[in-house]
Amino acid sequence: MGKALKLLRLKLADYIVTVVVWIIYFKKCNTLSHEMKHITDELLVKYLLEACDAQEIEQVTLWLNQNEENLVYYKQLKKIWDESASLASAPPIDTDDAWLRLKQKMQTSKQGFSLYRNLYYAAASILLLLGIFGAYKYVNQEPKTNTVEIPIAIAPKVLESNKTTIIDTLSDQSIVTLNKNATLAYPSQFKPAERRVTLTGEAFFNISPNKSQPFYINASNDVEIKVIGTSFNVKSFDAYTEVIVETGIVEVRKFNRVILLHPHEKARMDKEDSTIVVEKNKDKLYKYFRSKEFECDNTSLWRVVEVLNEAYGDSVVIGRSDLKSLTLTTRFDNESLESILEIISETFEINVEKKETSIF
């Protein structure tokens, strides 16, 4: 009997210490939240319950992206919220029944009376602490209304360029330039841990730096591109995927193969091949849809024709193989295809003929 009561007394004392620690910890976190003037615990709890509207989600997301301390605080608050929920679901203690049983034991032993008195004080302390904790939750809970708030589901956005080049700024201030006939799918607000989009076609990305929230691009051919803050060009087609880096470092992944691309490097991944081919990027023609210029610097004629076909959607064909290796150094500034081909024709003294849907 004495050993059992002693063990129960120790367990109750441990329970008191646990409750006191949680209350002090919660109070400390609440104090920290008041020091952060831009957001409240009430809004964060509403965010945890997925009951925020679009404007509140944007406010919380921007706050989480401000710095690492905000994200750590959010994780601590979520942990406390989860623990408090489990504590609230604990079965109630029947103090009256415990009183009667202990009173019977007290009448048979003075030692029992002493243990009972200490046990009663411990139980009273626990009830007092639970009452304080419950009162705190009651005071700080959202007022109930007759209407039921339904969380707003934020559907992903889709940006389509169709027949023209378009520029858009994402919620993280990253800037995307889509070439013609390209599609970008992205959320209205990115998740705290990552920024992820899906690209079909060609686009140039200028990513806003954020080490705690890396930027991912899902491209064709099972290719994933990861960056922190950099600028680069991506072609995401069925036949192949290509990445050209202008600034920063870009991580390219295909299945279990991962490579790091540095400025002026290019990677190409073909559909039927699991390898990643890396080489130096030798020209600036990939910029044409942003700059409206075709800048040739000792560039092979076959490469010039390849980009012209991409830009104008025509089928220009080099009729003789010995002409492909001819090099061209010039710049075409927002000129028509006919004007460009005329200049090439005069430069190399070659003929340009149009036959049905092709230009030779």
GROMACS .gro file of C-alpha atoms in nm, residues 4 15 18 102 124 126 128 186 205 217 250 255 266 303 317 326 337 341 345:
model
   19
    4ALA     CA    1   0.185   0.210  -0.442
   15TYR     CA    2   0.283   1.532  -1.432
   18THR     CA    3   0.534   1.856  -1.735
  102LEU     CA    4  -0.846   0.764   0.003
  124ALA     CA    5  -0.542   1.999  -0.641
  126ILE     CA    6  -0.291   1.955  -1.120
  128LEU     CA    7  -0.557   2.422  -1.082
  186TYR     CA    8   0.245   2.741  -6.072
  205PHE     CA    9   1.386   3.243  -6.541
  217ILE     CA   10   1.112   2.334  -6.223
  250VAL     CA   11   2.179   2.532  -6.142
  255PHE     CA   12   1.652   0.994  -6.234
  266LYS     CA   13   2.460   2.405  -7.124
  303ARG     CA   14   2.299   2.709  -8.600
  317VAL     CA   15   1.663   2.414  -9.525
  326LEU     CA   16   3.001   2.874  -9.306
  337LEU     CA   17   1.280   3.649  -9.191
  341LEU     CA   18   1.770   3.557  -9.552
  345SER     CA   19   2.225   3.538  -9.942
   0.00000   0.00000   0.00000
